[in-house]
Amino acid sequence: MTAVAKAMGAVFRDRNLTVAATWRALPDVTAVPVRLIRLSPDAVAEWNGGRLIQDTNVVELLISAAPNLAEGHRIEIGAEVFEVVGTPQRDSDRLVWRVELTECEA
């Protein structure tokens, strides 16, 4: 294991930086516990000559915790249920997924 991988593992074990969540790879409904970092930055969209600020739901989680993460999978954070939108993106070290989520019904 590289030093970078060890450091990222330590970051995702830190309960001050991460939140507990559950990953479900649909159609398999097996719940896999994961820790993730909620980023949720604002996104700027342009429409009809104006700029709009939109809320987003973006999270990061270790690839090793959810190696097959894909569009349509579910992530549950407390009572909130989200669906993965689009293809998860890997960081340059291939250790962390960055994922956009949309809230959905349980």
GROMACS .gro file of N, CA and C in nm:
model
  318
    1MET      N    1   0.085  -0.118   0.000
    1MET     CA    2   0.000   0.000   0.000
    1MET      C    3   0.089   0.124   0.000
    2THR      N    4   0.059   0.218  -0.086
    2THR     CA    5   0.140   0.339  -0.097
    2THR      C    6   0.110   0.435   0.018
    3ALA      N    7   0.197   0.531   0.035
    3ALA     CA    8   0.177   0.632   0.139
    3ALA      C    9   0.051   0.714   0.113
    4VAL      N   10   0.023   0.741  -0.013
    4VAL     CA   11  -0.098   0.817  -0.048
    4VAL      C   12  -0.222   0.737  -0.013
    5ALA      N   13  -0.221   0.608  -0.043
    5ALA     CA   14  -0.335   0.522  -0.011
    5ALA      C   15  -0.357   0.515   0.140
    6LYS      N   16  -0.250   0.505   0.217
    6LYS     CA   17  -0.261   0.503   0.363
    6LYS      C   18  -0.320   0.633   0.414
    7ALA      N   19  -0.273   0.744   0.359
    7ALA     CA   20  -0.324   0.875   0.402
    7ALA      C   21  -0.472   0.891   0.368
    8MET      N   22  -0.513   0.848   0.250
    8MET     CA   23  -0.654   0.858   0.212
    8MET      C   24  -0.739   0.768   0.301
    9GLY      N   25  -0.689   0.650   0.335
    9GLY     CA   26  -0.760   0.562   0.426
    9GLY      C   27  -0.781   0.628   0.561
   10ALA      N   28  -0.679   0.698   0.610
   10ALA     CA   29  -0.690   0.769   0.737
   10ALA      C   30  -0.793   0.881   0.729
   11VAL      N   31  -0.795   0.953   0.619
   11VAL     CA   32  -0.893   1.061   0.601
   11VAL      C   33  -1.035   1.005   0.607
   12PHE      N   34  -1.060   0.894   0.538
   12PHE     CA   35  -1.195   0.839   0.533
   12PHE      C   36  -1.234   0.765   0.661
   13ARG      N   37  -1.139   0.736   0.749
   13ARG     CA   38  -1.173   0.682   0.881
   13ARG      C   39  -1.203   0.791   0.983
   14ASP      N   40  -1.167   0.914   0.951
   14ASP     CA   41  -1.187   1.027   1.043
   14ASP      C   42  -1.335   1.064   1.048
   15ARG      N   43  -1.398   1.044   1.161
   15ARG     CA   44  -1.541   1.070   1.176
   15ARG      C   45  -1.574   1.219   1.181
   16ASN      N   46  -1.472   1.304   1.191
   16ASN     CA   47  -1.495   1.449   1.184
   16ASN      C   48  -1.507   1.497   1.039
   17LEU      N   49  -1.453   1.422   0.946
   17LEU     CA   50  -1.453   1.461   0.805
   17LEU      C   51  -1.555   1.386   0.722
   18THR      N   52  -1.597   1.269   0.769
   18THR     CA   53  -1.682   1.183   0.690
   18THR      C   54  -1.814   1.153   0.760
   19VAL      N   55  -1.907   1.100   0.684
   19VAL     CA   56  -2.035   1.055   0.740
   19VAL      C   57  -2.056   0.909   0.702
   20ALA      N   58  -2.131   0.840   0.787
   20ALA     CA   59  -2.164   0.701   0.758
   20ALA      C   60  -2.273   0.697   0.652
   21ALA      N   61  -2.262   0.602   0.561
   21ALA     CA   62  -2.360   0.585   0.455
   21ALA      C   63  -2.368   0.438   0.419
   22THR      N   64  -2.463   0.407   0.334
   22THR     CA   65  -2.480   0.272   0.283
   22THR      C   66  -2.485   0.278   0.131
   23TRP      N   67  -2.411   0.188   0.067
   23TRP     CA   68  -2.409   0.177  -0.078
   23TRP      C   69  -2.484   0.052  -0.118
   24ARG      N   70  -2.575   0.065  -0.215
   24ARG     CA   71  -2.649  -0.049  -0.268
   24ARG      C   72  -2.630  -0.051  -0.420
   25ALA      N   73  -2.571  -0.159  -0.467
   25ALA     CA   74  -2.552  -0.177  -0.611
   25ALA      C   75  -2.676  -0.245  -0.666
   26LEU      N   76  -2.765  -0.169  -0.727
   26LEU     CA   77  -2.889  -0.226  -0.780
   26LEU      C   78  -2.861  -0.306  -0.906
   27PRO      N   79  -2.928  -0.415  -0.933
   27PRO     CA   80  -3.045  -0.466  -0.864
   27PRO      C   81  -3.014  -0.542  -0.735
   28ASP      N   82  -2.886  -0.568  -0.706
   28ASP     CA   83  -2.849  -0.632  -0.580
   28ASP      C   84  -2.883  -0.535  -0.467
   29VAL      N   85  -2.953  -0.581  -0.367
   29VAL     CA   86  -2.995  -0.490  -0.260
   29VAL      C   87  -2.911  -0.507  -0.134
   30THR      N   88  -2.798  -0.575  -0.146
   30THR     CA   89  -2.709  -0.592  -0.031
   30THR      C   90  -2.655  -0.456   0.011
   31ALA      N   91  -2.672  -0.425   0.139
   31ALA     CA   92  -2.625  -0.296   0.192
   31ALA      C   93  -2.478  -0.307   0.231
   32VAL      N   94  -2.396  -0.217   0.177
   32VAL     CA   95  -2.253  -0.214   0.208
   32VAL      C   96  -2.225  -0.083   0.282
   33PRO      N   97  -2.179  -0.089   0.408
   33PRO     CA   98  -2.148   0.034   0.479
   33PRO      C   99  -2.023   0.101   0.422
   34VAL      N  100  -2.032   0.233   0.403
   34VAL     CA  101  -1.920   0.312   0.352
   34VAL      C  102  -1.912   0.442   0.432
   35ARG      N  103  -1.799   0.508   0.424
   35ARG     CA  104  -1.783   0.642   0.480
   35ARG      C  105  -1.759   0.735   0.361
   36LEU      N  106  -1.821   0.850   0.364
   36LEU     CA  107  -1.804   0.943   0.253
   36LEU      C  108  -1.791   1.086   0.300
   37ILE      N  109  -1.739   1.167   0.212
   37ILE     CA  110  -1.725   1.311   0.236
   37ILE      C  111  -1.829   1.381   0.151
   38ARG      N  112  -1.914   1.461   0.215
   38ARG     CA  113  -2.016   1.538   0.141
   38ARG      C  114  -1.954   1.670   0.099
   39LEU      N  115  -1.953   1.695  -0.030
   39LEU     CA  116  -1.897   1.819  -0.084
   39LEU      C  117  -2.008   1.919  -0.115
   40SER      N  118  -2.104   1.879  -0.193
   40SER     CA  119  -2.221   1.959  -0.229
   40SER      C  120  -2.190   2.103  -0.267
   41PRO      N  121  -2.104   2.124  -0.364
   41PRO     CA  122  -2.074   2.261  -0.407
   41PRO      C  123  -2.189   2.319  -0.490
   42ASP      N  124  -2.194   2.450  -0.496
   42ASP     CA  125  -2.290   2.513  -0.586
   42ASP      C  126  -2.238   2.499  -0.730
   43ALA      N  127  -2.331   2.483  -0.822
   43ALA     CA  128  -2.296   2.477  -0.964
   43ALA      C  129  -2.355   2.600  -1.033
   44VAL      N  130  -2.280   2.654  -1.127
   44VAL     CA  131  -2.327   2.770  -1.202
   44VAL      C  132  -2.374   2.721  -1.338
   45ALA      N  133  -2.498   2.755  -1.371
   45ALA     CA  134  -2.554   2.720  -1.501
   45ALA      C  135  -2.594   2.849  -1.572
   46GLU      N  136  -2.573   2.853  -1.702
   46GLU     CA  137  -2.612   2.970  -1.779
   46GLU      C  138  -2.736   2.936  -1.859
   47TRP      N  139  -2.832   3.029  -1.856
   47TRP     CA  140  -2.956   3.007  -1.928
   47TRP      C  141  -3.012   3.142  -1.971
   48ASN      N  142  -3.042   3.154  -2.098
   48ASN     CA  143  -3.105   3.273  -2.153
   48ASN      C  144  -3.028   3.401  -2.118
   49GLY      N  145  -2.897   3.393  -2.124
   49GLY     CA  146  -2.814   3.509  -2.097
   49GLY      C  147  -2.791   3.537  -1.950
   50GLY      N  148  -2.847   3.457  -1.862
   50GLY     CA  149  -2.828   3.478  -1.719
   50GLY      C  150  -2.752   3.362  -1.657
   51ARG      N  151  -2.708   3.383  -1.536
   51ARG     CA  152  -2.636   3.280  -1.463
   51ARG      C  153  -2.720   3.238  -1.343
   52LEU      N  154  -2.735   3.109  -1.326
   52LEU     CA  155  -2.812   3.054  -1.215
   52LEU      C  156  -2.720   2.973  -1.125
   53ILE      N  157  -2.742   2.985  -0.996
   53ILE     CA  158  -2.668   2.905  -0.898
   53ILE      C  159  -2.758   2.789  -0.857
   54GLN      N  160  -2.707   2.667  -0.869
   54GLN     CA  161  -2.784   2.548  -0.834
   54GLN      C  162  -2.713   2.470  -0.724
   55ASP      N  163  -2.790   2.415  -0.631
   55ASP     CA  164  -2.734   2.325  -0.531
   55ASP      C  165  -2.699   2.193  -0.599
   56THR      N  166  -2.598   2.126  -0.549
   56THR     CA  167  -2.564   1.994  -0.599
   56THR      C  168  -2.545   1.899  -0.481
   57ASN      N  169  -2.553   1.773  -0.507
   57ASN     CA  170  -2.521   1.669  -0.410
   57ASN      C  171  -2.404   1.591  -0.466
   58VAL      N  172  -2.285   1.622  -0.417
   58VAL     CA  173  -2.164   1.556  -0.463
   58VAL      C  174  -2.095   1.497  -0.341
   59VAL      N  175  -2.051   1.372  -0.355
   59VAL     CA  176  -1.981   1.305  -0.246
   59VAL      C  177  -1.855   1.240  -0.300
   60GLU      N  178  -1.763   1.212  -0.209
   60GLU     CA  179  -1.643   1.135  -0.242
   60GLU      C  180  -1.638   1.015  -0.150
   61LEU      N  181  -1.598   0.900  -0.204
   61LEU     CA  182  -1.579   0.781  -0.123
   61LEU      C  183  -1.467   0.697  -0.181
   62LEU      N  184  -1.407   0.614  -0.097
   62LEU     CA  185  -1.296   0.532  -0.141
   62LEU      C  186  -1.343   0.429  -0.244
   63ILE      N  187  -1.266   0.415  -0.350
   63ILE     CA  188  -1.296   0.316  -0.452
   63ILE      C  189  -1.293   0.176  -0.391
   64SER      N  190  -1.202   0.153  -0.298
   64SER     CA  191  -1.192   0.021  -0.236
   64SER      C  192  -1.318  -0.016  -0.157
   65ALA      N  193  -1.394   0.084  -0.112
   65ALA     CA  194  -1.518   0.058  -0.037
   65ALA      C  195  -1.634   0.025  -0.129
   66ALA      N  196  -1.631   0.077  -0.252
   66ALA     CA  197  -1.739   0.055  -0.349
   66ALA      C  198  -1.676   0.041  -0.488
   67PRO      N  199  -1.605  -0.069  -0.511
   67PRO     CA  200  -1.527  -0.081  -0.635
   67PRO      C  201  -1.609  -0.083  -0.764
   68ASN      N  202  -1.734  -0.126  -0.757
   68ASN     CA  203  -1.817  -0.137  -0.877
   68ASN      C  204  -1.923  -0.026  -0.884
   69LEU      N  205  -1.902   0.083  -0.816
   69LEU     CA  206  -1.998   0.192  -0.813
   69LEU      C  207  -2.031   0.237  -0.955
   70ALA      N  208  -2.160   0.254  -0.982
   70ALA     CA  209  -2.202   0.290  -1.118
   70ALA      C  210  -2.331   0.372  -1.114
   71GLU      N  211  -2.362   0.433  -1.226
   71GLU     CA  212  -2.486   0.510  -1.240
   71GLU      C  213  -2.605   0.421  -1.205
   72GLY      N  214  -2.699   0.479  -1.131
   72GLY     CA  215  -2.819   0.407  -1.092
   72GLY      C  216  -2.810   0.339  -0.957
   73HIS      N  217  -2.689   0.324  -0.903
   73HIS     CA  218  -2.675   0.266  -0.770
   73HIS      C  219  -2.730   0.363  -0.666
   74ARG      N  220  -2.759   0.314  -0.548
   74ARG     CA  221  -2.816   0.396  -0.441
   74ARG      C  222  -2.714   0.418  -0.330
   75ILE      N  223  -2.719   0.537  -0.273
   75ILE     CA  224  -2.642   0.570  -0.154
   75ILE      C  225  -2.739   0.630  -0.054
   76GLU      N  226  -2.739   0.573   0.066
   76GLU     CA  227  -2.827   0.619   0.173
   76GLU      C  228  -2.742   0.686   0.280
   77ILE      N  229  -2.781   0.809   0.314
   77ILE     CA  230  -2.714   0.884   0.418
   77ILE      C  231  -2.821   0.916   0.522
   78GLY      N  232  -2.817   0.844   0.633
   78GLY     CA  233  -2.925   0.858   0.731
   78GLY      C  234  -3.056   0.818   0.667
   79ALA      N  235  -3.157   0.905   0.676
   79ALA     CA  236  -3.289   0.876   0.618
   79ALA      C  237  -3.298   0.919   0.471
   80GLU      N  238  -3.195   0.987   0.420
   80GLU     CA  239  -3.196   1.034   0.282
   80GLU      C  240  -3.148   0.924   0.188
   81VAL      N  241  -3.218   0.909   0.075
   81VAL     CA  242  -3.180   0.810  -0.026
   81VAL      C  243  -3.147   0.884  -0.155
   82PHE      N  244  -3.032   0.853  -0.212
   82PHE     CA  245  -2.985   0.918  -0.333
   82PHE      C  246  -2.954   0.814  -0.440
   83GLU      N  247  -2.962   0.856  -0.565
   83GLU     CA  248  -2.923   0.771  -0.677
   83GLU      C  249  -2.802   0.834  -0.744
   84VAL      N  250  -2.707   0.751  -0.785
   84VAL     CA  251  -2.588   0.799  -0.855
   84VAL      C  252  -2.629   0.844  -0.994
   85VAL      N  253  -2.589   0.968  -1.029
   85VAL     CA  254  -2.621   1.027  -1.158
   85VAL      C  255  -2.492   1.030  -1.240
   86GLY      N  256  -2.496   0.976  -1.359
   86GLY     CA  257  -2.378   0.979  -1.445
   86GLY      C  258  -2.272   0.880  -1.399
   87THR      N  259  -2.161   0.884  -1.465
   87THR     CA  260  -2.049   0.793  -1.436
   87THR      C  261  -1.964   0.848  -1.323
   88PRO      N  262  -1.939   0.770  -1.218
   88PRO     CA  263  -1.850   0.816  -1.112
   88PRO      C  264  -1.711   0.847  -1.169
   89GLN      N  265  -1.649   0.952  -1.118
   89GLN     CA  266  -1.518   0.994  -1.166
   89GLN      C  267  -1.411   0.961  -1.062
   90ARG      N  268  -1.296   0.910  -1.108
   90ARG     CA  269  -1.186   0.876  -1.017
   90ARG      C  270  -1.088   0.993  -1.007
   91ASP      N  271  -1.023   1.002  -0.890
   91ASP     CA  272  -0.919   1.103  -0.874
   91ASP      C  273  -0.793   1.058  -0.948
   92SER      N  274  -0.692   1.142  -0.951
   92SER     CA  275  -0.571   1.113  -1.028
   92SER      C  276  -0.494   0.993  -0.974
   93ASP      N  277  -0.509   0.962  -0.845
   93ASP     CA  278  -0.441   0.846  -0.786
   93ASP      C  279  -0.525   0.719  -0.794
   94ARG      N  280  -0.646   0.730  -0.848
   94ARG     CA  281  -0.737   0.616  -0.863
   94ARG      C  282  -0.773   0.555  -0.728
   95LEU      N  283  -0.791   0.641  -0.627
   95LEU     CA  284  -0.825   0.594  -0.492
   95LEU      C  285  -0.965   0.636  -0.449
   96VAL      N  286  -1.015   0.747  -0.506
   96VAL     CA  287  -1.140   0.808  -0.459
   96VAL      C  288  -1.236   0.830  -0.575
   97TRP      N  289  -1.361   0.791  -0.553
   97TRP     CA  290  -1.469   0.825  -0.647
   97TRP      C  291  -1.523   0.962  -0.614
   98ARG      N  292  -1.557   1.041  -0.713
   98ARG     CA  293  -1.636   1.163  -0.697
   98ARG      C  294  -1.765   1.136  -0.770
   99VAL      N  295  -1.876   1.151  -0.699
   99VAL     CA  296  -2.005   1.106  -0.749
   99VAL      C  297  -2.110   1.216  -0.731
  100GLU      N  298  -2.188   1.238  -0.835
  100GLU     CA  299  -2.303   1.329  -0.824
  100GLU      C  300  -2.425   1.245  -0.793
  101LEU      N  301  -2.506   1.295  -0.699
  101LEU     CA  302  -2.626   1.223  -0.654
  101LEU      C  303  -2.750   1.305  -0.677
  102THR      N  304  -2.862   1.237  -0.692
  102THR     CA  305  -2.991   1.302  -0.695
  102THR      C  306  -3.078   1.234  -0.591
  103GLU      N  307  -3.154   1.313  -0.518
  103GLU     CA  308  -3.238   1.256  -0.413
  103GLU      C  309  -3.353   1.178  -0.477
  104CYS      N  310  -3.387   1.066  -0.418
  104CYS     CA  311  -3.496   0.985  -0.470
  104CYS      C  312  -3.575   0.926  -0.353
  105GLU      N  313  -3.686   0.865  -0.387
  105GLU     CA  314  -3.770   0.803  -0.285
  105GLU      C  315  -3.711   0.668  -0.246
  106ALA      N  316  -3.729   0.633  -0.120
  106ALA     CA  317  -3.678   0.504  -0.071
  106ALA      C  318  -3.754   0.395  -0.139
   0.00000   0.00000   0.00000
